[in-house]
Coordinates of C-alpha atoms in Angstrom, one line a residue:
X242 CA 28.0 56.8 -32.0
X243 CA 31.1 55.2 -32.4
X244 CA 32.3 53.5 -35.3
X245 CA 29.4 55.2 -37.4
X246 CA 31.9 57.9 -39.3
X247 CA 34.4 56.6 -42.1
X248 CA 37.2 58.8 -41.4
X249 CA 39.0 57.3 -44.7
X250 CA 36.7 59.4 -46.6
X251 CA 36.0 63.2 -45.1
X252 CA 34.9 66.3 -46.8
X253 CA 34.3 69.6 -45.6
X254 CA 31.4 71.7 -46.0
X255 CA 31.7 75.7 -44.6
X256 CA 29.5 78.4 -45.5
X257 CA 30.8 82.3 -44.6
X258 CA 33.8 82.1 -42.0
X259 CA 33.0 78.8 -41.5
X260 CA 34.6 78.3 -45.5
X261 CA 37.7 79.5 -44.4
X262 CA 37.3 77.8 -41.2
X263 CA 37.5 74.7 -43.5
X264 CA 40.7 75.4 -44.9
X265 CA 42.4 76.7 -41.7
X266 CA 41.1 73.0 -39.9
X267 CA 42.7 71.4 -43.3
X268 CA 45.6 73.1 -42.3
X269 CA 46.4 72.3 -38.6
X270 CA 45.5 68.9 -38.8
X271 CA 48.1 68.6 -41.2
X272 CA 50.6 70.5 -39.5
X273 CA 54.2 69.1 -38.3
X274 CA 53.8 68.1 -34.6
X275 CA 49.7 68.7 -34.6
X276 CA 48.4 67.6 -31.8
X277 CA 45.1 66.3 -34.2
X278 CA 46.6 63.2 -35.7
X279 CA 47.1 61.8 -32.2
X280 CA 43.7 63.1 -30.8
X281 CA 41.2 61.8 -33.4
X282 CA 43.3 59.3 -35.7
X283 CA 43.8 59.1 -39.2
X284 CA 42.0 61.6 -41.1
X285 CA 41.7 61.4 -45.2
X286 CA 40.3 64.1 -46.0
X287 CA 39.3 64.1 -49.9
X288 CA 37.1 67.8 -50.7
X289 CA 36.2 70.5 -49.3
X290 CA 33.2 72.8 -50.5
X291 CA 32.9 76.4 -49.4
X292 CA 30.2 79.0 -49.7
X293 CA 30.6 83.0 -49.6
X294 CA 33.7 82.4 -47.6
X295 CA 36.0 85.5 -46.4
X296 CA 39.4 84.7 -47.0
X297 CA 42.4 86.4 -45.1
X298 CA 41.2 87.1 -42.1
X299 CA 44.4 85.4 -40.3
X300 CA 48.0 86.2 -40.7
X301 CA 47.9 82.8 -42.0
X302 CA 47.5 81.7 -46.2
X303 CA 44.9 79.4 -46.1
X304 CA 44.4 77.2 -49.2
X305 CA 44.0 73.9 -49.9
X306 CA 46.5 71.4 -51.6
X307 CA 45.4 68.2 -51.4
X308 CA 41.8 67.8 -51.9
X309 CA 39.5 68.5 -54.5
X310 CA 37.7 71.7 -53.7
X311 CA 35.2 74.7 -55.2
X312 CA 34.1 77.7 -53.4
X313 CA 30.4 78.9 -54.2
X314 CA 30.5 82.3 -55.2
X315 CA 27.1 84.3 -54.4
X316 CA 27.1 86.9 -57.3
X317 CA 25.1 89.5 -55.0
X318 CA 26.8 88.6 -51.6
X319 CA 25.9 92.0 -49.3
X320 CA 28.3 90.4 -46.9
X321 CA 30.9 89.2 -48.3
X322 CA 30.7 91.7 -50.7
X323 CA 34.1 91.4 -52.8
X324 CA 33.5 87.9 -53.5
X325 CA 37.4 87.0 -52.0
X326 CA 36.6 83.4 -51.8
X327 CA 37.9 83.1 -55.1
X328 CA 41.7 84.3 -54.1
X329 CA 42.6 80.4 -53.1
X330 CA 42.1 79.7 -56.6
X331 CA 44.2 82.4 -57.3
X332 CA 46.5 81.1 -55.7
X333 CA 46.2 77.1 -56.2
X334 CA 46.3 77.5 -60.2
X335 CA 49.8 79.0 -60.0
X336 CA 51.7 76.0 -58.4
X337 CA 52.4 72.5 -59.7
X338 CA 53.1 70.7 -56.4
X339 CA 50.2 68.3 -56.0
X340 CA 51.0 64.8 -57.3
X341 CA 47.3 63.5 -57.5
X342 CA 44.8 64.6 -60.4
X343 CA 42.0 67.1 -57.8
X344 CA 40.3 69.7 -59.8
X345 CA 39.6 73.5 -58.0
X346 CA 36.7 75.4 -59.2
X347 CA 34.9 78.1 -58.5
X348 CA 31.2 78.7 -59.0
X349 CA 29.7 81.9 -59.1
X350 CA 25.9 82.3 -59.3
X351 CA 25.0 85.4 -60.2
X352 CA 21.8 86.8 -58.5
X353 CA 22.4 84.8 -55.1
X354 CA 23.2 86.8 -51.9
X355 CA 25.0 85.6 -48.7
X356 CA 22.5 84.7 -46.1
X357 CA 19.9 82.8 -48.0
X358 CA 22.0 79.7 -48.6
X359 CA 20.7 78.1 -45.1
X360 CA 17.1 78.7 -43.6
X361 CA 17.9 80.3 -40.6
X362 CA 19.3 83.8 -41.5
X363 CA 16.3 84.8 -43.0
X364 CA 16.5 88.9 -43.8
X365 CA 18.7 89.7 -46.8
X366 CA 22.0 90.8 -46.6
X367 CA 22.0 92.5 -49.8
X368 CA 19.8 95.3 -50.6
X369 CA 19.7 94.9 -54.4
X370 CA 21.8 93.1 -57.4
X371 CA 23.1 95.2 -59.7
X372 CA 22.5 94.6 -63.3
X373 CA 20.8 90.9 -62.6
X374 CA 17.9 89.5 -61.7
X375 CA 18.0 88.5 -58.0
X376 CA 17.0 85.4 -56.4
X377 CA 16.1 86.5 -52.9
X378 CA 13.1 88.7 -51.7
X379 CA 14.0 90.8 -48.7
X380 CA 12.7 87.9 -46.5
X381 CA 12.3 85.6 -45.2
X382 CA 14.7 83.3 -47.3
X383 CA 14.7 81.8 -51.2
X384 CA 14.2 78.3 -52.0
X385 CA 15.6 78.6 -55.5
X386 CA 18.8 80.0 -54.6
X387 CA 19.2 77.1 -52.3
X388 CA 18.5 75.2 -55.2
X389 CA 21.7 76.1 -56.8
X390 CA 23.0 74.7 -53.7
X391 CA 22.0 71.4 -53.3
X392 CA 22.8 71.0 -57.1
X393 CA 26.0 71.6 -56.6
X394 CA 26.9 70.5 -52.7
X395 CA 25.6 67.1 -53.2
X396 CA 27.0 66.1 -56.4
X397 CA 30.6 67.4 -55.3
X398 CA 30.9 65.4 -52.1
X399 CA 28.9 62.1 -54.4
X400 CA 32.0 62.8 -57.3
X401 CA 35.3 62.8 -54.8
X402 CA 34.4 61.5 -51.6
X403 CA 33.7 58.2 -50.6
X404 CA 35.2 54.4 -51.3
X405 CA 32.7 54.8 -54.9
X406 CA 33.3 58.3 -56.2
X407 CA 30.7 59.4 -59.1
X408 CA 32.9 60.8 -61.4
X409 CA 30.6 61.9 -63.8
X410 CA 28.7 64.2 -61.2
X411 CA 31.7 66.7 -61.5
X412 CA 31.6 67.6 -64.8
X413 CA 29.0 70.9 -63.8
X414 CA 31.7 72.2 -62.2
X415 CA 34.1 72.0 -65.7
X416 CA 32.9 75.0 -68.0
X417 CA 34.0 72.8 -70.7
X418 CA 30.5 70.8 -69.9
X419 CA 26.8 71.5 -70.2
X420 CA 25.3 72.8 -66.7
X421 CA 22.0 70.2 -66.0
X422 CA 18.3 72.3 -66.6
X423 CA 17.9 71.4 -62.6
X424 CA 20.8 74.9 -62.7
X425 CA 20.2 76.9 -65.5
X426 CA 16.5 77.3 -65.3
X427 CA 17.3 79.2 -62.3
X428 CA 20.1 81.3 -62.6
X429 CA 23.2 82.7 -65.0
X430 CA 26.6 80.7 -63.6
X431 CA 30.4 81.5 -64.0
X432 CA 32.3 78.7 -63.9
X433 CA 36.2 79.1 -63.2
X434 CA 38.2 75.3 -63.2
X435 CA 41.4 73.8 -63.0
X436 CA 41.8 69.8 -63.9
X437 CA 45.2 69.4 -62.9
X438 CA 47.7 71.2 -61.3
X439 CA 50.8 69.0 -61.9
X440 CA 53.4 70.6 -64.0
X441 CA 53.1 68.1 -66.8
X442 CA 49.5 69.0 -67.4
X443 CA 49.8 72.5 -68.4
X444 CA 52.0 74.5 -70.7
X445 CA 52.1 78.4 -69.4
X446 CA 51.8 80.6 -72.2
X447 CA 51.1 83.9 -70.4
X448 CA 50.0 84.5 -66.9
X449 CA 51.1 88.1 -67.4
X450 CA 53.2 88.6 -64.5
X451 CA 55.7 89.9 -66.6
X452 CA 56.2 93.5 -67.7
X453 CA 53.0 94.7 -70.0
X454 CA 54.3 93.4 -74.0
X455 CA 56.6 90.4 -72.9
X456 CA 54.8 86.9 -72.1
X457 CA 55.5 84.3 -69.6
X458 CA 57.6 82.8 -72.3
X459 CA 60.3 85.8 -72.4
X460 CA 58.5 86.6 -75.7
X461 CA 57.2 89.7 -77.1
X462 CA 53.1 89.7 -76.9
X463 CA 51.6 91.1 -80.6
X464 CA 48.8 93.8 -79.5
X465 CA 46.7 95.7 -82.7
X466 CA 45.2 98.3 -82.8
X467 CA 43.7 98.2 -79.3
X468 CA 42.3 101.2 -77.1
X469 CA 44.5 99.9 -74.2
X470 CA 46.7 97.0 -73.6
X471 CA 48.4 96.5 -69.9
X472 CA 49.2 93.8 -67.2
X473 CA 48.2 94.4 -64.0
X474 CA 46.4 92.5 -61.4
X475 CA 43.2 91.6 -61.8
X476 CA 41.0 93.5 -59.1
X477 CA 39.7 93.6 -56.1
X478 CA 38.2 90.6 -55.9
X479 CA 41.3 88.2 -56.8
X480 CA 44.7 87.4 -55.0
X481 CA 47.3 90.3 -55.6
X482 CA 49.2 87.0 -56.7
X483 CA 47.1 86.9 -59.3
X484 CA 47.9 88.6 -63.0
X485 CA 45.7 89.7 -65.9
X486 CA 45.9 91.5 -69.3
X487 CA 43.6 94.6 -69.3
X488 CA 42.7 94.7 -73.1
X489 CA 40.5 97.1 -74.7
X490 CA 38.9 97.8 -78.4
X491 CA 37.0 99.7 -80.5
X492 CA 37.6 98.5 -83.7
X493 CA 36.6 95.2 -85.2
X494 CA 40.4 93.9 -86.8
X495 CA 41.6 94.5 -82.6
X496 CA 43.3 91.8 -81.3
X497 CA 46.1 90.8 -78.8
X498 CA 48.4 88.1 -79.7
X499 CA 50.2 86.0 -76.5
X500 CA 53.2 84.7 -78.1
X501 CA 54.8 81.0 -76.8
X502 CA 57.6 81.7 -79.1
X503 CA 58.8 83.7 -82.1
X504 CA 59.3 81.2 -84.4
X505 CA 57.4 77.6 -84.7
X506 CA 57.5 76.0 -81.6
X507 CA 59.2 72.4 -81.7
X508 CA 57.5 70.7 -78.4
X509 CA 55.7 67.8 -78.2
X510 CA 52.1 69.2 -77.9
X511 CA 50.6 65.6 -78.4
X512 CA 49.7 65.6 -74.9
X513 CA 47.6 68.8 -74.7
X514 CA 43.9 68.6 -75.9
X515 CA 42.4 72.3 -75.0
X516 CA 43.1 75.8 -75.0
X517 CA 42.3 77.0 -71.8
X518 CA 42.3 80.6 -70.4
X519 CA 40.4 82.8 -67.8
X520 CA 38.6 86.0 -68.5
X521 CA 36.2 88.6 -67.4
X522 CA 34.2 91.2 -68.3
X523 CA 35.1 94.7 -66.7
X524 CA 32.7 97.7 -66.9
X525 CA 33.1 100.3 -69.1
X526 CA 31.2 102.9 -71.1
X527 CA 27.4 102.6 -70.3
X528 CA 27.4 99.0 -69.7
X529 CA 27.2 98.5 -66.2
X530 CA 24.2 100.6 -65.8
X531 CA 22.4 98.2 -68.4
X532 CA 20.9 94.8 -67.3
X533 CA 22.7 91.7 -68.3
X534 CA 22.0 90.3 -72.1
X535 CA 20.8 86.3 -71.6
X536 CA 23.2 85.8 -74.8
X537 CA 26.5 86.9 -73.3
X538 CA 27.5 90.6 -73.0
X539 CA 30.6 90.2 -74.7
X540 CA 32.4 88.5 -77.8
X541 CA 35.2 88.0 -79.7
X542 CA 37.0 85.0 -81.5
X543 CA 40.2 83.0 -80.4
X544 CA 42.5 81.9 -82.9
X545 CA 45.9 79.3 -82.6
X546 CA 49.1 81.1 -84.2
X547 CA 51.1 78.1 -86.0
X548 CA 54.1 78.1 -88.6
X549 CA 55.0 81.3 -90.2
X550 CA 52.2 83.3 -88.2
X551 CA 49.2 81.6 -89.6
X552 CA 46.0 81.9 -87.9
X553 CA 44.1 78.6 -87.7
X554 CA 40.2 79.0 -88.3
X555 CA 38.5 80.8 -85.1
X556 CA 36.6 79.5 -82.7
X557 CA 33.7 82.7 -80.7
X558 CA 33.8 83.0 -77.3
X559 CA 30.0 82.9 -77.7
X560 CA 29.8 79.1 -79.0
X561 CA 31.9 77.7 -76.1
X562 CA 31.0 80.2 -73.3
X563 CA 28.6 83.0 -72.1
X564 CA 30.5 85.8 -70.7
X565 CA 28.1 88.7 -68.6
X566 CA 28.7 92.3 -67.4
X567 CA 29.7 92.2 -63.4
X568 CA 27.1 91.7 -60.6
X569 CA 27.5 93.1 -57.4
X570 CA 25.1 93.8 -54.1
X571 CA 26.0 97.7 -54.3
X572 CA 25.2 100.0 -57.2
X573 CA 28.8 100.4 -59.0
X574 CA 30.2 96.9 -59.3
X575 CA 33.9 96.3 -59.5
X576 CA 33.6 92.7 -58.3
X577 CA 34.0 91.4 -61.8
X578 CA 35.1 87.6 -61.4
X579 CA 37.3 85.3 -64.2
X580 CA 35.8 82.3 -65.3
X581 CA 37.5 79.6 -67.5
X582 CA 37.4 78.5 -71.0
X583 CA 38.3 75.3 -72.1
X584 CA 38.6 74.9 -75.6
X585 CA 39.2 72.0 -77.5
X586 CA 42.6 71.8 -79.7
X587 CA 40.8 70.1 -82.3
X588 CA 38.3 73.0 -82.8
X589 CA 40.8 75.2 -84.4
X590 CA 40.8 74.2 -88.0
X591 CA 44.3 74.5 -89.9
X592 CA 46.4 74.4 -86.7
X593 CA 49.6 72.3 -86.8
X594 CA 50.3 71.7 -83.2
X595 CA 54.0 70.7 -84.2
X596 CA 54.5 74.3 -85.1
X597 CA 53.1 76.3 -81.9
X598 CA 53.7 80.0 -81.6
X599 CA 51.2 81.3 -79.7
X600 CA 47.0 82.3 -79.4
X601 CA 45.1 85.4 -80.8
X602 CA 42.4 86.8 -79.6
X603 CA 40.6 88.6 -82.0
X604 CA 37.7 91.2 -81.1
X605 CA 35.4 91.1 -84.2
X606 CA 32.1 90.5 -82.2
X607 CA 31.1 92.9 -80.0
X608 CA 32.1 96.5 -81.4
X609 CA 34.0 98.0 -78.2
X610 CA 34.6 96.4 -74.9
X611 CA 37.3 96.2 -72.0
X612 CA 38.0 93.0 -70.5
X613 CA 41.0 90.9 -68.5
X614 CA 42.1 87.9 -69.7
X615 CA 44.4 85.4 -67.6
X616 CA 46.0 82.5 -67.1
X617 CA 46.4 81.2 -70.9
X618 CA 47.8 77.8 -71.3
X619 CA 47.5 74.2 -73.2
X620 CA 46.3 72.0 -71.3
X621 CA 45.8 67.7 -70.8
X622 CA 42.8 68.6 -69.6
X623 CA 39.9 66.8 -72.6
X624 CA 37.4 69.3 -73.7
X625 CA 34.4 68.1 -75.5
X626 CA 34.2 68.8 -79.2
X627 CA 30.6 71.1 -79.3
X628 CA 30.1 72.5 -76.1
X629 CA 27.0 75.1 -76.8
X630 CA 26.3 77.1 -73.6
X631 CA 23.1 76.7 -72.1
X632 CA 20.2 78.9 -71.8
X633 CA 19.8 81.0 -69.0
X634 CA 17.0 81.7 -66.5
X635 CA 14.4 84.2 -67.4
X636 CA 12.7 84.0 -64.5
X637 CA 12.1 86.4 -61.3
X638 CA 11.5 87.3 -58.0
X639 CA 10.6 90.3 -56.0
X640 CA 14.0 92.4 -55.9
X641 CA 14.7 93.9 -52.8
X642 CA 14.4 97.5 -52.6
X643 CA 18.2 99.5 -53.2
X644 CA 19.7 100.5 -49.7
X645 CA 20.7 103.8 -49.2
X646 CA 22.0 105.9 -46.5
X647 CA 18.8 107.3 -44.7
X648 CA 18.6 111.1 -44.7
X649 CA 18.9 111.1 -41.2
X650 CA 21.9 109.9 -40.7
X651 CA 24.5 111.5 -38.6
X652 CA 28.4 110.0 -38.3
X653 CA 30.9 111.9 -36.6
X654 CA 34.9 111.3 -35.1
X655 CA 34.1 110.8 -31.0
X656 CA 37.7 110.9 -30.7
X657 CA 41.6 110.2 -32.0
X658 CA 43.4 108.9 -28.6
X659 CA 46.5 106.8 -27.7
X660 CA 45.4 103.3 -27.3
X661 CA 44.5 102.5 -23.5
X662 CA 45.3 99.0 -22.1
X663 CA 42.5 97.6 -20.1
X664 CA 45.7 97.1 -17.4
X665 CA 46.2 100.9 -17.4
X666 CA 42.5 102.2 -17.5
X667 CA 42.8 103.6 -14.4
X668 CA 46.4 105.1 -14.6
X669 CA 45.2 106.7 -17.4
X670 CA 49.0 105.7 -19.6
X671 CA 48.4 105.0 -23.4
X672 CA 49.3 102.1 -25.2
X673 CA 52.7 102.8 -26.5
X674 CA 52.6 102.8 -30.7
X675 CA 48.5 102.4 -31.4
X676 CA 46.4 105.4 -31.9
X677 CA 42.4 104.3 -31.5
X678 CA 39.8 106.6 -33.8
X679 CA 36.1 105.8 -32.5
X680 CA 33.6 106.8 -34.8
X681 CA 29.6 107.1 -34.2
X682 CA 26.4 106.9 -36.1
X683 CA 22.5 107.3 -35.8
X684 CA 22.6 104.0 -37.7
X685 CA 24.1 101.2 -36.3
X686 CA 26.7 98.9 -37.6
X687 CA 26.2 95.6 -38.3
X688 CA 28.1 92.5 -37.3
X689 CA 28.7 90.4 -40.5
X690 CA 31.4 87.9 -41.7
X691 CA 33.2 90.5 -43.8
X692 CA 35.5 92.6 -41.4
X693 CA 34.5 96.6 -41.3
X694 CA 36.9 98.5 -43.0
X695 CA 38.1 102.0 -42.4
X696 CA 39.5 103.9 -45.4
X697 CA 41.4 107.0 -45.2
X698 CA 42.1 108.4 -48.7
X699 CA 43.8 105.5 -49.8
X700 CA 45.0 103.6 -46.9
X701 CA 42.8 100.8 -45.5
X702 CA 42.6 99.4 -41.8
X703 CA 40.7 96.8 -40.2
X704 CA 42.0 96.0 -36.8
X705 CA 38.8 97.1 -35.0
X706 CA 36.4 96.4 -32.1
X707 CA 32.9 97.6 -31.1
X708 CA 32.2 99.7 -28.5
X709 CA 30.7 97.2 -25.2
X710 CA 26.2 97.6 -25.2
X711 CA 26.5 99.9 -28.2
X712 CA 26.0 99.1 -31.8
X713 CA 26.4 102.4 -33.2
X714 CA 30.0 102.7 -31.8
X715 CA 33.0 101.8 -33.5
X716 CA 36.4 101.5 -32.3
X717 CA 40.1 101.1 -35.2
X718 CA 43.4 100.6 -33.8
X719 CA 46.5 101.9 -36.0
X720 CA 50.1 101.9 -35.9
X721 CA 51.5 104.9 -34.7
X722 CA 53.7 104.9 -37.8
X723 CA 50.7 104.2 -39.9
X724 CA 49.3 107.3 -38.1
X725 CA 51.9 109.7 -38.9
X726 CA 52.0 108.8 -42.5
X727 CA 48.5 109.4 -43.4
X728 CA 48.2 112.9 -45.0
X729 CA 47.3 115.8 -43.4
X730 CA 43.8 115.9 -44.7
X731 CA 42.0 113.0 -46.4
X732 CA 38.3 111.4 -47.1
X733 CA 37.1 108.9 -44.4
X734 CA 34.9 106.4 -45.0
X735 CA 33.4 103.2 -43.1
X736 CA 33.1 99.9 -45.7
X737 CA 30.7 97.0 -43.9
X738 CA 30.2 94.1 -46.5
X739 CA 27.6 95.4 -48.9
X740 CA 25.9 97.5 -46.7
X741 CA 25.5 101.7 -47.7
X742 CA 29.0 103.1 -46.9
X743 CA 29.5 105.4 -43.4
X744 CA 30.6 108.9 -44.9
X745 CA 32.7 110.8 -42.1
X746 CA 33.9 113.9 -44.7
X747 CA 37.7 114.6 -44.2
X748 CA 39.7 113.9 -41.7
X749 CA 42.2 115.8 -40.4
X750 CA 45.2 114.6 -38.4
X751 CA 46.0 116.1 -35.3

């Protein structure tokens, strides 16, 4: 077999753990003093491609500088349920290290759960997918989901890995682009993309990680006669590194103006060809208990600020991007997921460039609505001129009945005990500093790539094992300190990737 691997050209392909397996292999290979160099030889390793990954499941930050790379987002994931393979984007899209041109992406499919993207896990993870149409029966697998996996794999590795790279194949994952009908006559997609991360390619307007009214630019943000206006971060699903503007409306002359400057802005803009920004829809109201609209469940128009405050000609959202309510494997979705827009600088009608102040977004389409919006910048990145979104898939399979707790289910506290060291089992002494709580249920717990997660009130631990020969037992490990600070009384519930939650009422501290 030797000699039959080009080890110039690598990419990496990891589905589940195995994605951010990827990244940590990235990582010690190119560690100082690894061990790797010397045991394998040169390595160029050009992409790497994950699907459903988990991400933080070391004390290490995992991303990955240095190689193009997208991470496959399964809109329904019942594993993976948070959809936290898009936090190394997060991350990636805030520094301006990387000398080379590699684009990061993320590619969400909505309706597509965690296990069906191979052949050999072949009973659904997820139970249902809220608000969408889903891909996968309960079993034994789904060929069209897979689909939007070979469309995408294979054209990755074919556009940035090998001596001939096929540029052209990557433009599906740039939402500036036109997704082929091989895609959208299967599913819905959410692209999120990033061109270039050098400094020189992107001018930061707002990333909002300043105080709520004042942009990245030390410059007073112009909000109108919204229902709420606040920066924050932008959900469970994203890095807590990562920022967004929570932005509500209810009237149609609304809008929220991110300021570059307060006067006319003298920089040379002839570089930058697009607009770009991230947003996503958050539920409010009644609309996550509605199914998604195939034309976009949101809209609103984006407007460049030049001279003495004048608005160039707008551009929708809707003619450039289709923007849908959440998805989610569990019944109230707050997995809501940014995707980018890329909008060329030539679309805005009126706008002189050489007197930049700043971008308003004006919500005149849809009559009341709550969304995030992120990361707004110019950018080098080219944007085609008409970019119409494509249609999306009508079509259906049989939906997988809504999991639920079963009325017979029992869960109960077995016990709250000083940790026991298997060195001092038979002594009897605790583990100085942990405290164990094992926990029991008539249903079992199942072993998935997401980590189980106790919650108390509002505190959250994950250090855990399972009982040996029983799948019903459960075992957390907490800081004594931890411990003592949780409050004398408070809810206790057991989170396992998208499966129904483990209600254990209230706990009370001893």
């Amino acid at each position: 077999m030797q000699g039959l691997i080009d080890f110039g050209h690598v990419g990496l392909l990891g589905h589940s753990r195995g994605g951010e397996g990827m990244r940590a292999a990235l990582a010690r290979y190119r560690d100082l003093k690894s061990p790797w160099p010397k045991r394998i030889g040169p390595v160029n390793f050009e992409a790497l491609f994950e699907i459903g990954p988990v991400d933080g499941q070391t004390a290490r930050t995992l991303d990955a500088e240095g190689v193009a790379w997208n991470v496959l987002l399964p809109g329904c994931d019942g594993d993976v349920y948070d959809l936290q393979g898009v936090r190394p984007f997060d991350r990636m899209i805030m520094r301006s290290a990387e000398k080379q041109v590699l684009p990061k992406s993320s590619f969400e499919v909505f309706g597509a759960n965690h296990n069906f993207y191979n052949t050999e896990w072949q009973v659904s993870d997820a139970g249902e997918c809220a608000g969408h149409t889903p891909l996968f029966p309960p079993y034994p697998g789904s060929a069209p989901q897979r689909s939007t996996a070979e469309n995408t794999v294979i054209p990755f590795f074919r556009a940035h890995v090998g001596a001939v790279k096929l540029g052209a194949l990557a433009d599906r994952f740039d939402p500036s682009r036109p997704l082929p009908p091989e895609l959208t006559e299967i599913a819905a997609y959410a692209r999120g993309h990033t061109a270039n991360l050098r400094r020189v390619a992107n001018f930061v307007i707002d990333d909002f990680r300043g105080k709520t009214g004042r942009s990245s630019r030390g410059v007073a943000n112009t909000p109108y006669r919204l229902t709420q206006y606040m920066h924050s971060g932008a959900g469970p699903s994203h890095d807590r590194s990562q920022r967004a503007a929570l932005v509500g409306w209810s009237t149609p002359d609304a809008y929220l103006q991110v300021n570059a400057s307060r006067m006319p802005l003298r920089v040379n803009t002839a570089a930058f060809k697009a607009l770009e920004f991230r947003v996503k829809l958050e539920c409010h109201d009644s609309l996550c208990d509605q199914k998604m609209n195939p034309a976009g469940d949101v809209d609103f128009s984006v407007r460049l600020v030049t001279g003495a405050g004048n608005p160039s000609a707008p551009v929708k959202l809707s003619s450039v991007a289709l923007v849908y309510r959440p998805v989610s494997a569990i019944p109230a979705p707050d997995n809501s997921v940014f995707q980018t827009v890329r909008i060329p600088l030539s679309a805005f009608g009126g706008a002189d460039m050489s007197q930049f102040r700043g971008v308003r977004f004006v919500f005149d389409e849809t009559p009341s609505g709550l969304v995030s919006l992120g990361n707004v910048r110019l950018v080098r990145a080219e944007a085609p001129l008409s970019t119409a979104p494509p249609r999306t898939a009508a079509g259906s399979v049989p939906a997988a009945s809504r999991a639920l707790p079963p009325a017979w289910e029992n869960n109960q506290v077995v016990a709250v005990r000083p940790a026991v060291p298997e060195s001092a089992t038979r002594s009897g002494a605790g583990q100085a500093g942990v405290v164990e709580i094992e926990l029991a249920s008539t249903r079992r717990f199942p072993v998935m790539d997401s980590l189980p997660t106790l919650y108390i009130g509002d505190r959250a631990f994950r250090w855990s094992r399972f009982v040996a020969g029983a799948a019903n037992r459960i075992v957390f490990s907490l800081d004594e300190a931890e411990f003592r600070q949780l409050p004398d009384v408070s809810d206790m519930r057991l989170v396992i990737g998208g499966a129904p939650v483990w209600n254990f009422g209230q706990f009370r501290r001893p």
